[in-house]
Short mmCIF file of C-alpha atoms in Angstrom, two decimals:
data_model
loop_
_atom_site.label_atom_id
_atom_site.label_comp_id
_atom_site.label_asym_id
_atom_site.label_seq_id
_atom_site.Cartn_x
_atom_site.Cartn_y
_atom_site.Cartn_z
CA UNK A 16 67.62 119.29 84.09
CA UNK A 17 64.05 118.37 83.80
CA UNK A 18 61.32 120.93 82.46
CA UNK A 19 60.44 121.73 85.95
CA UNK A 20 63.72 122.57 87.45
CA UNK A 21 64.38 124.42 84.03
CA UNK A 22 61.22 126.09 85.20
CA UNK A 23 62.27 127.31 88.58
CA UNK A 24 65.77 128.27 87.22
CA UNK A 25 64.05 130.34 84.86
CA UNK A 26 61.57 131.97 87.81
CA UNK A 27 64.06 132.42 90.49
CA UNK A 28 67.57 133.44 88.96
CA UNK A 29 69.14 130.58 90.16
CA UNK A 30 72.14 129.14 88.03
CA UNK A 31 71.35 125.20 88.45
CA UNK A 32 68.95 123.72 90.28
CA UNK A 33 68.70 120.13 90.84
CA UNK A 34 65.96 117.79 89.53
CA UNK A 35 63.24 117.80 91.25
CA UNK A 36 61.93 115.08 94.15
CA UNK A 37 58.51 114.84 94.72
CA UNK A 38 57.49 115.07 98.35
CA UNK A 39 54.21 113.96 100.43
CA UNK A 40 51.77 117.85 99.73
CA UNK A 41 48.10 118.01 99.36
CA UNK A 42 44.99 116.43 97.65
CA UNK A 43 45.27 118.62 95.17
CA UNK A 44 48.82 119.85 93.73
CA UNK A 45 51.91 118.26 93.27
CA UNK A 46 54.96 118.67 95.75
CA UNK A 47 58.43 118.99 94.74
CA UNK A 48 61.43 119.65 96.65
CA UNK A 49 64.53 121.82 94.58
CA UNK A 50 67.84 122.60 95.38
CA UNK A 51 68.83 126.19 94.19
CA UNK A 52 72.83 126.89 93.30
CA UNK A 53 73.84 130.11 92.38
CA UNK A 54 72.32 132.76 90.65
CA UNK A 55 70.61 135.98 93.44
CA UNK A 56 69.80 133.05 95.85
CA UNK A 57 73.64 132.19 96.42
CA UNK A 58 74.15 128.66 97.00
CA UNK A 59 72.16 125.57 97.87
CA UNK A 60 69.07 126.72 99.18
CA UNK A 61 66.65 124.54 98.71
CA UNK A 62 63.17 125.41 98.07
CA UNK A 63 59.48 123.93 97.40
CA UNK A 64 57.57 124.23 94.40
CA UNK A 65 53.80 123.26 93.78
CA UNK A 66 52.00 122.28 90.29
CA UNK A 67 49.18 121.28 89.16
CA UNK A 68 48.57 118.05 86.50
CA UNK A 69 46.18 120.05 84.67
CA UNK A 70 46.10 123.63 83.86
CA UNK A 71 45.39 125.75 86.43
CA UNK A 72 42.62 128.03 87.07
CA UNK A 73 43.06 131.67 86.18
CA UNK A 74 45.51 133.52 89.02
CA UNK A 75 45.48 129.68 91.11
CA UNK A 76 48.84 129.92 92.15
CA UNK A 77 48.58 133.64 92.01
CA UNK A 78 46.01 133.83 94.81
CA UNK A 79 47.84 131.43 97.07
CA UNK A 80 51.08 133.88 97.02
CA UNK A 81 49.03 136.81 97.71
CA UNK A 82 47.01 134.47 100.43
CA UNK A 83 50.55 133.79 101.93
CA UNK A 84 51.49 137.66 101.18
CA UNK A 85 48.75 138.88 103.60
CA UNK A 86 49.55 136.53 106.22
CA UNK A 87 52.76 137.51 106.47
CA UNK A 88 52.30 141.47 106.22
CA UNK A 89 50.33 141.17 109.36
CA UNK A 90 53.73 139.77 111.37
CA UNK A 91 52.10 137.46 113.62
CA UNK A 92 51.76 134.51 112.03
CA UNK A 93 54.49 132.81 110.45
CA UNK A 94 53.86 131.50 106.80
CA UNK A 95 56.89 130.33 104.39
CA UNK A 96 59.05 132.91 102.02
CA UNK A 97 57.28 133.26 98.40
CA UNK A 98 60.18 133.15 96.44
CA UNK A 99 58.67 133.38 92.53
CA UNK A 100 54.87 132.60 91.21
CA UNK A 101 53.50 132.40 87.39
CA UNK A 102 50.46 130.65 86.30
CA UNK A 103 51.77 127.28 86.28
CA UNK A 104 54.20 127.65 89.50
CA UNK A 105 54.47 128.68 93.14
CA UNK A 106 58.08 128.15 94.53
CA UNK A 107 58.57 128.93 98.13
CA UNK A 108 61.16 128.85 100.64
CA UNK A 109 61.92 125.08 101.92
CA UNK A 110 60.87 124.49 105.62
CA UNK A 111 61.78 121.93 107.59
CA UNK A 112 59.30 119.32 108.83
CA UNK A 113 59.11 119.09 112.80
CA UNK A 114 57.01 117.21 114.93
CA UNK A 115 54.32 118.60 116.89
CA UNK A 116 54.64 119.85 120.31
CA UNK A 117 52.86 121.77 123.41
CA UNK A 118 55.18 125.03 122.77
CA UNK A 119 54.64 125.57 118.98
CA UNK A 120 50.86 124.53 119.56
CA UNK A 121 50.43 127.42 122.55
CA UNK A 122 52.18 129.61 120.40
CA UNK A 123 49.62 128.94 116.60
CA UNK A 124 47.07 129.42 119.25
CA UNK A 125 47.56 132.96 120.34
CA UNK A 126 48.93 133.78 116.72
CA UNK A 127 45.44 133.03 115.50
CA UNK A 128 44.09 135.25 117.84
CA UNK A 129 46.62 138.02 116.72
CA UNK A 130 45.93 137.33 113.12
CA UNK A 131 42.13 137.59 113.93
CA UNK A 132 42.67 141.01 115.05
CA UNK A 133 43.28 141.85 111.76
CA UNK A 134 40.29 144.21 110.56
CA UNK A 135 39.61 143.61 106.50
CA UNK A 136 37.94 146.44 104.34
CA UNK A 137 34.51 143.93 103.07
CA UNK A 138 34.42 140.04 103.44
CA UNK A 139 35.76 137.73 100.56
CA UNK A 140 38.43 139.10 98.64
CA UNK A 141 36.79 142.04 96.55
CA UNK A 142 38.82 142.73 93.10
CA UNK A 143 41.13 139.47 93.45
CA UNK A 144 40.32 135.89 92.70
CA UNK A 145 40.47 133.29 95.57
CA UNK A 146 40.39 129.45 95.51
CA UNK A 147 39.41 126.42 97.88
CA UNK A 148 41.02 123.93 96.34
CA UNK A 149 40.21 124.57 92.78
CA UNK A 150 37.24 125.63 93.64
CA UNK A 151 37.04 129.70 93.02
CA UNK A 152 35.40 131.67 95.75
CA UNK A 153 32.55 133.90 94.73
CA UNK A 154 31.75 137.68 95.71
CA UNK A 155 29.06 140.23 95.45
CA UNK A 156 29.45 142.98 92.99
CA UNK A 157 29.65 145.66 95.70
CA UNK A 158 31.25 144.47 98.67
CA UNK A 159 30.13 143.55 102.37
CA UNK A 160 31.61 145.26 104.70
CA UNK A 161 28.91 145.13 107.85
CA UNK A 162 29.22 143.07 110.91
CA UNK A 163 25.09 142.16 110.91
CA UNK A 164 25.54 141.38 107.13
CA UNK A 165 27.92 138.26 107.42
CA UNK A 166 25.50 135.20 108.04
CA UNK A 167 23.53 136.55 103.84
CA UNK A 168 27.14 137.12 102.33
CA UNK A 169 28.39 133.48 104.20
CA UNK A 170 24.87 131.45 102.73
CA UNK A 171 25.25 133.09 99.30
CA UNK A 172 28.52 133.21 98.81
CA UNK A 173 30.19 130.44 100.61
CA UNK A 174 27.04 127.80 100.97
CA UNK A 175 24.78 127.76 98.01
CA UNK A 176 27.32 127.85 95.32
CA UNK A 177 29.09 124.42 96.45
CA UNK A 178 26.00 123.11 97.51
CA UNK A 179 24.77 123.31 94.15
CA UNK A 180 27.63 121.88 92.23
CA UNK A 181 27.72 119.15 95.12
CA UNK A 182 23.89 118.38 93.82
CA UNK A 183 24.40 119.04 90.57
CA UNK A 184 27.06 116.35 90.35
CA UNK A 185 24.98 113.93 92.11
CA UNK A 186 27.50 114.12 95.29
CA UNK A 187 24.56 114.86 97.71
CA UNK A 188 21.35 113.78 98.52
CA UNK A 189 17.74 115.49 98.01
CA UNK A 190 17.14 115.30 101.60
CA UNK A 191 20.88 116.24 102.76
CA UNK A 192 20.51 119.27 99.89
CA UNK A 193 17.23 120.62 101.81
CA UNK A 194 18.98 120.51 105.41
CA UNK A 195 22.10 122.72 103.91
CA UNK A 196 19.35 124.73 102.79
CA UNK A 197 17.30 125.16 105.91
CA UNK A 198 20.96 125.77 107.43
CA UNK A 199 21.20 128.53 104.93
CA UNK A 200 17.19 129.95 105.60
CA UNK A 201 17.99 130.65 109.14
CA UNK A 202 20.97 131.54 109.61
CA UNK A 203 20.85 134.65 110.63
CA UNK A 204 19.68 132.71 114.26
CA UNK A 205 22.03 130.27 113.89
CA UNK A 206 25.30 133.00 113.47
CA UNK A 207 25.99 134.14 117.03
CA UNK A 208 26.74 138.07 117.47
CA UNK A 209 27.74 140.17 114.92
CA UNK A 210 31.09 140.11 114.03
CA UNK A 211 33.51 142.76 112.13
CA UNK A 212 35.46 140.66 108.88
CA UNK A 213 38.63 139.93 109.85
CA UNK A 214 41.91 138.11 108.34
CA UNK A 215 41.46 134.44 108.25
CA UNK A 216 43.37 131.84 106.58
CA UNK A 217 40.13 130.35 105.38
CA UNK A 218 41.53 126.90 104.82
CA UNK A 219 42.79 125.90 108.17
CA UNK A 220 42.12 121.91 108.47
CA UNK A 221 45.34 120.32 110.07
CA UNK A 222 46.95 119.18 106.60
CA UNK A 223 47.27 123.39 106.38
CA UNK A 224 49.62 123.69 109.72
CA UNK A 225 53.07 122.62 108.63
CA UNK A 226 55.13 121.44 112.39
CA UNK A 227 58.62 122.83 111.99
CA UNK A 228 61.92 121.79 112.98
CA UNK A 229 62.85 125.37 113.79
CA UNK A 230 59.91 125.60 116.67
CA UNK A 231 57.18 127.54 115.01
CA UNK A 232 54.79 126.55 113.07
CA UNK A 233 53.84 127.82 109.43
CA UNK A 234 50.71 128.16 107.83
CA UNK A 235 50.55 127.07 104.48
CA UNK A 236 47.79 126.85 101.63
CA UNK A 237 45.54 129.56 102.28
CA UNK A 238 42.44 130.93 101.04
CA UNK A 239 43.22 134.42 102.59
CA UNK A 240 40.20 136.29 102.60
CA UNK A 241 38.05 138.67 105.20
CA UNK A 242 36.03 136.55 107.45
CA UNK A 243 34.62 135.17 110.72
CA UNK A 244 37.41 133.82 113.13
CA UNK A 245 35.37 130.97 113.99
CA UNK A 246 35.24 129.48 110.69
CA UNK A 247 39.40 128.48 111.15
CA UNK A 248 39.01 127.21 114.45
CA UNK A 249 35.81 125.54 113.35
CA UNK A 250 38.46 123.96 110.60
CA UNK A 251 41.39 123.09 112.91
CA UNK A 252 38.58 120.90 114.40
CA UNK A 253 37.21 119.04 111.03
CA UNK A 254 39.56 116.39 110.36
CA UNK A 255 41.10 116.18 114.05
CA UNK A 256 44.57 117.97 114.53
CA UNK A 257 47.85 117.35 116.26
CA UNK A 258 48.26 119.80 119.98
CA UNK A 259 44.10 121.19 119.11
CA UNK A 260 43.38 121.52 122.73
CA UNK A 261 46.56 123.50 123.19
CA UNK A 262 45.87 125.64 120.52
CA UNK A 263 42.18 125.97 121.02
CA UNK A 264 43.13 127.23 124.96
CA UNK A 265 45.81 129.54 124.03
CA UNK A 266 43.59 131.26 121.21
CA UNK A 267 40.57 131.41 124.01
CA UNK A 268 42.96 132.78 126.57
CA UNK A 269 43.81 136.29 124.54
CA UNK A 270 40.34 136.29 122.54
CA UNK A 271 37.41 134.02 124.13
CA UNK A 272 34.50 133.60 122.34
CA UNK A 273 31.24 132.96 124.06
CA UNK A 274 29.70 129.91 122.57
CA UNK A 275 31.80 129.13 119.75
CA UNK A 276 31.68 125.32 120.05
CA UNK A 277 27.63 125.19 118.94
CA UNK A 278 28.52 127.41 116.02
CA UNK A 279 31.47 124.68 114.38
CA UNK A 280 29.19 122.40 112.53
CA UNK A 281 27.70 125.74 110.61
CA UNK A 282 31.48 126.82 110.32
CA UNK A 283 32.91 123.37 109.17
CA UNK A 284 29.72 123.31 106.98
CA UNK A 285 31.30 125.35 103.57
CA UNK A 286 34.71 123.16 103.65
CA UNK A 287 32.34 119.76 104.12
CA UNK A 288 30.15 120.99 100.63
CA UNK A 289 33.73 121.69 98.72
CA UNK A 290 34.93 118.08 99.47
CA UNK A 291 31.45 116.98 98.61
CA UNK A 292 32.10 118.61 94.73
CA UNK A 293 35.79 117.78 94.66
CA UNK A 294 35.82 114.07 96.70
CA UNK A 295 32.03 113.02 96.33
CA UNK A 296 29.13 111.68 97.95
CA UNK A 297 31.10 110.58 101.22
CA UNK A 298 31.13 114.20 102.10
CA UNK A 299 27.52 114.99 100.78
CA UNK A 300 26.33 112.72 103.57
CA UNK A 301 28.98 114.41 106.13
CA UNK A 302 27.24 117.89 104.48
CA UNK A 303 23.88 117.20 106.16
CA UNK A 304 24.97 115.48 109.20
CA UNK A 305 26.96 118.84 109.56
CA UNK A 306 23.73 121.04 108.56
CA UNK A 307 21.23 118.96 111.12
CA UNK A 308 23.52 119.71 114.12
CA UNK A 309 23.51 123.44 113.15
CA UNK A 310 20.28 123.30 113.27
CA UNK A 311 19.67 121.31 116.74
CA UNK A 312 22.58 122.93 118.34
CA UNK A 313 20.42 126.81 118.09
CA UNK A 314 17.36 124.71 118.48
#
């Protein structure tokens, strides 16, 4: 066997497992597809592992289980099995690829909404790390737990930090850099009403809904955290996404929100500077196109 299904032997109990395939998976780890024999997991079950080609940040794979952990303990939303996780491993239960359709979109759709009823303690994730992409999420020392105190917490804590690694590694402009910022000045205007944190996913662009075969879709990769709900519809809408006016209906039919659609740009806005530091300058340009329509949109 090769080191890696050695690896996931070792981490799951299984007696074989077979060498591992690697599979289509994100811009950022490496996808592999395992059959397990034997061992607690019985026979042939086949499962999916992720790895990184460098070593991971501290508690990467770590956060993404308990990410996946917290979905799942709120029963309405469906998210795939964690089956083992170490620092250098997260192996999950296999799940069929499907296509996209009207019935699993209607269905994500008033999920979300479910999920968003989900009350958290403080926004972020106070006392446990948590990652977009490789990039770690940062959090005040005492946490935020007040509706009116969202827009500070989102600038400081979600905005400024990638916005000055994206400038720092020369993947936005000077006068893209000072539109983010103006974005970040006033945006207590530009936030809407005050809103509760609440489960999100955090990460929800379309590459992060997985269509399955059995008829619902799974939500995979998250950045778990307590949050606005706009910011994963806002993300659903970034990069375009299969069924989005079906979803975006059904979510709006249990929980409508009252002018949502001139809040996305400041919602897509953090997920925009994070491609800027991991993909470069293509996004730093995106960053302020993103930051001027905030701005015109509560003009």
């Amino acid at each position: 066997m090769s080191a890696l299904a050695d690896r996931v032997a070792q981490m799951t109990g299984a007696a074989t497992v077979t060498d591992p395939e690697r599979v289509p998976g994100g811009d950022i780890s490496d996808a592999w597809r395992l059959t397990l024999s034997g061992g607690e997991h019985g026979s042939h079950r086949t499962v999916f592992a992720k790895t990184l080609d460098t070593v991971p940040p501290p508690g990467f794979f770590e956060a993404e289980a308990a990410g996946l952990a917290m979905l799942a303990f709120t029963g309405v939303v469906a998210v795939p099995e964690v089956l083992a996780v170490e620092d250098d491993v997260l192996v999950l239960d296999w799940v069929e690829q499907g296509a996209p359709d009207a019935a699993q979109a209607e269905r994500l759709g008033r999920d979300l909404a479910a999920l968003h009823d989900n009350r958290t303690l403080a926004y972020g994730t106070p006392g446990r790390p948590a990652y977009l992409g490789t990039l770690r999420l940062l959090g005040p020392d005492e946490p935020v737990t007040e509706p009116e105190d969202w827009p500070a917490f989102h600038a400081e804590y979600r905005l400024r930090p990638f916005l000055r690694d994206a400038f720092d590694n020369g993947a936005i402009s000077a006068a893209d850099t000072l539109d983010v910022e103006r974005v970040c000045e006033r945006i207590d205007q530009l936030a809407g009403p005050p809103q509760l944190p609440v489960l999100i996913h955090g990460d929800l662009w379309s590459g992060n809904v997985h269509w399955a075969a059995d008829g619902r879709a799974r939500l995979i990769d998250p950045a778990a955290q307590g949050g606005h709900p706009e910011t994963d519809l806002a993300l659903l809408e970034l990069f375009g996404c299969p069924e989005l006016s079906r979803i975006l209906a059904a979510y709006q039919e249990v929980s409508p929100i009252e002018g949502r659609e001139e809040r996305v740009p400041l919602h897509q806005l953090q997920h925009l500077l994070a491609h800027a530091v991991l993909f470069g300058s293509a996004y730093g340009a995106q960053c302020g196109a993103a930051a001027r329509a905030a701005l015109a949109r509560a003009a």
